[in-house]
XYZ file of C-alpha atoms in Angstrom:
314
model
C -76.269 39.791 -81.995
C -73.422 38.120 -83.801
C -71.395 35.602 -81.875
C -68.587 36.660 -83.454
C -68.590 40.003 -83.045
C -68.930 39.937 -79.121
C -66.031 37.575 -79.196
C -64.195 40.230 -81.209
C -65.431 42.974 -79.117
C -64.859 41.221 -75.706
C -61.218 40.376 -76.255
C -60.470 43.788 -77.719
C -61.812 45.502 -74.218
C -59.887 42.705 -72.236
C -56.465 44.333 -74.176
C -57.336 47.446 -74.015
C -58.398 47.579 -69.963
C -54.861 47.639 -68.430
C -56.465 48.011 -64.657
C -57.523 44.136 -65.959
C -54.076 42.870 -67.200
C -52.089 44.410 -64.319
C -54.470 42.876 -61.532
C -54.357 39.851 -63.048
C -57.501 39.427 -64.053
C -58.023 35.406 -64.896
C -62.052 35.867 -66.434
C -64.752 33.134 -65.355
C -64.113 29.663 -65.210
C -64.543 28.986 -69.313
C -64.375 32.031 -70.494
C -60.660 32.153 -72.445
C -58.703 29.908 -70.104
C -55.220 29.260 -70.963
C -53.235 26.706 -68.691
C -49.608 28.046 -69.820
C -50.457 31.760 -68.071
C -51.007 30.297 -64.720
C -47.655 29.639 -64.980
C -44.818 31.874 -63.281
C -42.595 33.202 -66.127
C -38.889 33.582 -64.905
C -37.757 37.391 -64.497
C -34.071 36.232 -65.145
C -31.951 34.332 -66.998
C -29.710 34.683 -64.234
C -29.495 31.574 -62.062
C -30.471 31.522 -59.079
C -28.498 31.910 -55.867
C -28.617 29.747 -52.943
C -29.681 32.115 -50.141
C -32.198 31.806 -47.468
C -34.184 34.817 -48.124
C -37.510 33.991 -50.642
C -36.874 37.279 -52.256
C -33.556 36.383 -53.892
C -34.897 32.833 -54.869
C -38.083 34.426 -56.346
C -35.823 36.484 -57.867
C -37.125 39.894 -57.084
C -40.634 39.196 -58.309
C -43.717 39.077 -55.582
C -47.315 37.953 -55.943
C -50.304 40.144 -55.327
C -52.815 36.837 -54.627
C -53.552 33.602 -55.146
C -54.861 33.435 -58.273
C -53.270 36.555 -59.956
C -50.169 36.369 -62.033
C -46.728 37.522 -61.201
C -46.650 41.713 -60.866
C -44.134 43.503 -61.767
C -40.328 42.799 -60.123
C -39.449 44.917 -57.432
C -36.857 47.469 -58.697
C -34.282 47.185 -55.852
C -30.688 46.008 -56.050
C -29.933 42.447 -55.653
C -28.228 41.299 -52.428
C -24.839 40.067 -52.806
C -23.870 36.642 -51.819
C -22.557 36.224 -48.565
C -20.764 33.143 -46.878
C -23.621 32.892 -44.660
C -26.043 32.728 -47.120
C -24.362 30.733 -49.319
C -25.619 26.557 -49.413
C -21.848 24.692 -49.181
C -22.703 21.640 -50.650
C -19.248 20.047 -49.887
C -17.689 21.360 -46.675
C -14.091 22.130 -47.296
C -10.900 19.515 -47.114
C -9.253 18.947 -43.431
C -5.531 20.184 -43.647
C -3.059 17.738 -43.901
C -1.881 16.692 -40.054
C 1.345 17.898 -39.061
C 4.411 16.071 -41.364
C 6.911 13.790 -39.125
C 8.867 16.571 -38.668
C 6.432 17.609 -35.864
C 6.688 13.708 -34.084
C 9.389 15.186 -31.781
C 11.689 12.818 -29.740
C 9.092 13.254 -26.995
C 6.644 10.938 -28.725
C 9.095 7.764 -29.561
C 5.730 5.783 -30.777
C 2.129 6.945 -30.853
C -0.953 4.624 -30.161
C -3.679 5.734 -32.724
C -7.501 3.949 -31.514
C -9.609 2.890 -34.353
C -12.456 4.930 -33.453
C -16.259 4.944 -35.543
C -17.244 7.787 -36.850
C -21.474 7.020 -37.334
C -23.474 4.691 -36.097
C -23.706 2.486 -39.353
C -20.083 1.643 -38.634
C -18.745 2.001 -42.659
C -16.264 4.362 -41.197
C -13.154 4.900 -38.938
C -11.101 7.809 -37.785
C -7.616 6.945 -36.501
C -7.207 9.120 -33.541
C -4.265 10.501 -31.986
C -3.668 10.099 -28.126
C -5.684 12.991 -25.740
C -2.630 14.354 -24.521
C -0.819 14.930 -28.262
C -0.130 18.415 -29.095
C -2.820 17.787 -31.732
C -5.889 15.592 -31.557
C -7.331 16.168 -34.808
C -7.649 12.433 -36.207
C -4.740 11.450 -38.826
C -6.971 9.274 -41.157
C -10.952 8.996 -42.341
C -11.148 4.941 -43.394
C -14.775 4.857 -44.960
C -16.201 1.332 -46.854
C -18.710 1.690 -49.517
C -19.974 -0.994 -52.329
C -19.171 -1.558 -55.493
C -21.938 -0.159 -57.657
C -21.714 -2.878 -59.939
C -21.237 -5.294 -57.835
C -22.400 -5.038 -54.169
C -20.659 -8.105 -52.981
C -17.017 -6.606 -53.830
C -16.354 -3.660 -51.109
C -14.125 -0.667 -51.532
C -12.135 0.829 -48.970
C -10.565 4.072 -49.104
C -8.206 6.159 -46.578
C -8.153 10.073 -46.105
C -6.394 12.157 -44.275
C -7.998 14.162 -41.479
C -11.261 13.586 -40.313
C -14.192 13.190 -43.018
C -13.981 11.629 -46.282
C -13.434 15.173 -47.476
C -9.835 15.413 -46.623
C -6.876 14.179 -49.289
C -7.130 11.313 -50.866
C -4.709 8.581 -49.501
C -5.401 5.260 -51.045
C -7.702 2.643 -51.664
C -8.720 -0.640 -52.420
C -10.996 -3.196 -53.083
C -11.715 -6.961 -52.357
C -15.001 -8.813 -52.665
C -16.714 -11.500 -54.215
C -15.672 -10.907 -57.657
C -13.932 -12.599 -60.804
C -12.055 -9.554 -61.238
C -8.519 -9.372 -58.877
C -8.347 -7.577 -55.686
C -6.520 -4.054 -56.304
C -4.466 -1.561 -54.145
C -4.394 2.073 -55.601
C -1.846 4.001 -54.531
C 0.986 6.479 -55.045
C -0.764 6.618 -58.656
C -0.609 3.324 -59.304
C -3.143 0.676 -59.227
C -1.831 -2.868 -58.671
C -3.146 -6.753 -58.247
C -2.356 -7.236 -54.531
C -1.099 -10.600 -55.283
C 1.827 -8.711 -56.730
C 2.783 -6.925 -53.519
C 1.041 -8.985 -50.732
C 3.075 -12.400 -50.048
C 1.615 -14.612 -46.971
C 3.521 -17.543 -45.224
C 1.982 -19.686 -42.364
C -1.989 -20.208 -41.905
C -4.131 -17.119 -42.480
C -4.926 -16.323 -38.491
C -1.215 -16.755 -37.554
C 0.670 -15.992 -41.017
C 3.934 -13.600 -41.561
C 2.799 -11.419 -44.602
C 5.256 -9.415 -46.603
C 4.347 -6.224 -48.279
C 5.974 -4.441 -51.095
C 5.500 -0.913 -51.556
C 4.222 0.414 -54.392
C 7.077 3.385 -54.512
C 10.489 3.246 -54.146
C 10.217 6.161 -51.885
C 8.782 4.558 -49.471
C 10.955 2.679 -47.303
C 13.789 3.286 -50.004
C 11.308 0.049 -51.852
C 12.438 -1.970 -49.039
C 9.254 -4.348 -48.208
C 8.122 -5.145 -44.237
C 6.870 -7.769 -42.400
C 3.880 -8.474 -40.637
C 4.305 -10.792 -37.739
C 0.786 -12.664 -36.657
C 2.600 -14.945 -34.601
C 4.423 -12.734 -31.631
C 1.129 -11.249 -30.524
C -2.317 -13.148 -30.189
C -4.662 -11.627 -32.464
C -2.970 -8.782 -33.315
C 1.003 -8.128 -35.317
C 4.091 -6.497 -35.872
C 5.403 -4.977 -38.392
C 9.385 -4.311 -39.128
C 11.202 -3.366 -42.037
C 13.135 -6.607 -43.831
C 16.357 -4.322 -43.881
C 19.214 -5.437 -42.182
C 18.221 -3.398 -38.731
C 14.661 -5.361 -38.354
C 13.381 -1.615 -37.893
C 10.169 -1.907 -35.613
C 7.823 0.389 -37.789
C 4.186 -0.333 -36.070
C 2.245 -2.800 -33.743
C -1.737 -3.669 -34.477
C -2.934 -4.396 -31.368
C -6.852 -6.096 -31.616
C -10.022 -5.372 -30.043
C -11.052 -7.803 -27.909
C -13.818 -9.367 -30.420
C -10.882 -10.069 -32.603
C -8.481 -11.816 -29.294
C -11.502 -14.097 -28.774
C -13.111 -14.173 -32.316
C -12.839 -18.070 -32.523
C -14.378 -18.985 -28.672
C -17.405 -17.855 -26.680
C -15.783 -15.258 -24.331
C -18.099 -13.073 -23.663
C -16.994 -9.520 -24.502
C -17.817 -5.717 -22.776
C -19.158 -2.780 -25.170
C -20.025 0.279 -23.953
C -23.147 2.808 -23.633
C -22.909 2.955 -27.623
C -22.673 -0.126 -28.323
C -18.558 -0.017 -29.493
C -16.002 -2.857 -27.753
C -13.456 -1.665 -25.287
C -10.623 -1.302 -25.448
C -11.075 -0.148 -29.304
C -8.431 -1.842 -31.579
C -4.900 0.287 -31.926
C -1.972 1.123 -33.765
C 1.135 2.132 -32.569
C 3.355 3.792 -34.760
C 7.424 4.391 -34.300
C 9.056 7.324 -35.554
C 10.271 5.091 -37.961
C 6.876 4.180 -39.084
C 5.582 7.731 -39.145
C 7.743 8.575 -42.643
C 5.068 5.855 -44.112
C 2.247 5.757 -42.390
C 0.064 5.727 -45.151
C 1.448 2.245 -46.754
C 1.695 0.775 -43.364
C -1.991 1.884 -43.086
C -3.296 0.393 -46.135
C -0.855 -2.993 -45.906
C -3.015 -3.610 -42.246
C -6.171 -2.782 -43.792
C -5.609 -5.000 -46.594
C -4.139 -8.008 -44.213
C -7.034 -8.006 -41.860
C -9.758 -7.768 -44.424
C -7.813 -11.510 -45.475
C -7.095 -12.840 -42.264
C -11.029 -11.986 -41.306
C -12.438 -13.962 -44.499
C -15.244 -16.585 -43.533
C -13.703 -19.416 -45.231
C -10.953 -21.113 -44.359
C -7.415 -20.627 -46.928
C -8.508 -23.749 -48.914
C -11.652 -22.528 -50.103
C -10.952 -18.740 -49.930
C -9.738 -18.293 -53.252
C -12.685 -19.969 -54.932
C -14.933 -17.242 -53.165
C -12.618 -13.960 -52.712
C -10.235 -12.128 -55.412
């Protein structure tokens, strides 16, 4: 018999049987293999959606056994997308907390705790007193790397709870030949050009310049290192001497240069937690008085002392 002819005549009955194609018939082992059809063909062009169900991600089509090929789709409407179906990749931004308008007379100054967020402690929340009308934290303070360059670390201030809420500021200070930089108000500026220290780094008065003149009516403050061990003051270099905040330290920080020995709790975390108290005054500003702390501890906290700092740090 010619070779060629049963070839011919094979593959023409293999076309012609349709109770073969539909089943998904895949032959013997060498007998007309072709990798690319044991590969699902998409029914769709439609993307598809991110529900739970395998029907929807399969979209429509089912399989009748392990080695057959994809049947016919199912002819049945598509289910509509749902919110509790749908995958939210990025859960959605905290409201802003209440404005100072809501800081009524009752609540002269507020004492915010520096509280962590996760147990790789690269984040803060800055939580509001228990017995505050609202308890919903004020800022998110999270510290990541520089991608470029690991040793230089970036810190950046939302408000609300997660790193999802508004963005605030930022800024970052490392081991870098580039200068540290605040970014803020949409602005971003050296810190040597707003940040002003006088006196030794542990006990120093630092002055801070806000980056907007509508903050503080561009009237710089003061923070005070010497008036409380550890920890400062801040007021307002107007004629008044407006009291605007007080840092007060966790205990690691009181007794950072001797070896008291210090009390932490079940998790691990120092008590008390370090504060902030903020006067009404303050709470028009928060945000700058926020950052201008941040930034002032991260320098008071170097590991080298002032002579040698500026070799290392920007």
């Amino acid at each position: 018999m010619n070779q060629g002819a049963y070839s011919s005549s094979s593959s023409t009955d293999r076309n012609n049987d349709p109770s073969r194609a539909n089943a998904g018939d895949v032959g013997s082992a060498h007998e007309g293999f072709d990798s690319e059809s044991w590969i699902a063909t998409p029914t769709s062009s439609a993307p598809p959606s991110y529900t739970s169900d395998t029907e929807s991600f399969n979209d429509g089509a089912s399989f009748v056994s392990d080695t057959s090929t994809l049947a016919e789709p199912v002819n049945r409407p598509r289910p509509g997308l749902s919110s509790s179906t749908l995958v939210h990749l990025r859960p959605p931004s905290v409201p802003i907390t209440p404005s100072v308008q809501s800081v009524t007379r009752e609540y002269p100054v507020i004492r915010y705790i520096f509280t962590p967020t996760s147990p790789i402690s690269n984040s803060l929340t800055l939580v509001p007193p228990p017995d505050m009308p609202d308890t919903v934290p004020r800022f998110h303070i999270a510290v990541t790397s520089n991608v470029f360059n690991p040793l230089s670390h970036i810190t950046t201030v939302y408000h609300g709870e997660t790193q999802f809420g508004q963005w605030v500021g930022s800024f970052e200070m490392g081991i870098s030949s580039f200068l540290s930089r605040v970014r803020m108000h949409k602005q971003d500026v050296p810190i040597i050009k707003i940040l002003q220290k006088r006196g030794s780094r542990t006990s120093a008065v630092w002055t801070w310049k806000p980056l907007s003149s509508r903050v503080n009516g561009g009237v710089p403050w003061k923070w005070d290192y010497r008036a409380i061990h550890g920890g400062g003051v801040c007021r307002s270099t107007d004629a008044d001497k407006t009291l605007l905040a007080t840092f007060i330290p966790s205990p690691t920080t009181v007794h950072s240069y001797s070896p008291t020995v210090v009390q932490v709790n079940a998790r691990g975390e120092e008590t008390p937690l370090p504060a902030l108290q903020i006067t009404l005054a303050g709470q028009k500003f928060f945000e700058d008085i926020l950052i201008s702390l941040l930034v002032i501890e991260r320098k008071r906290m170097l590991s080298v002392d002032d002579q040698h700092a500026k070799v290392i740090f920007n």
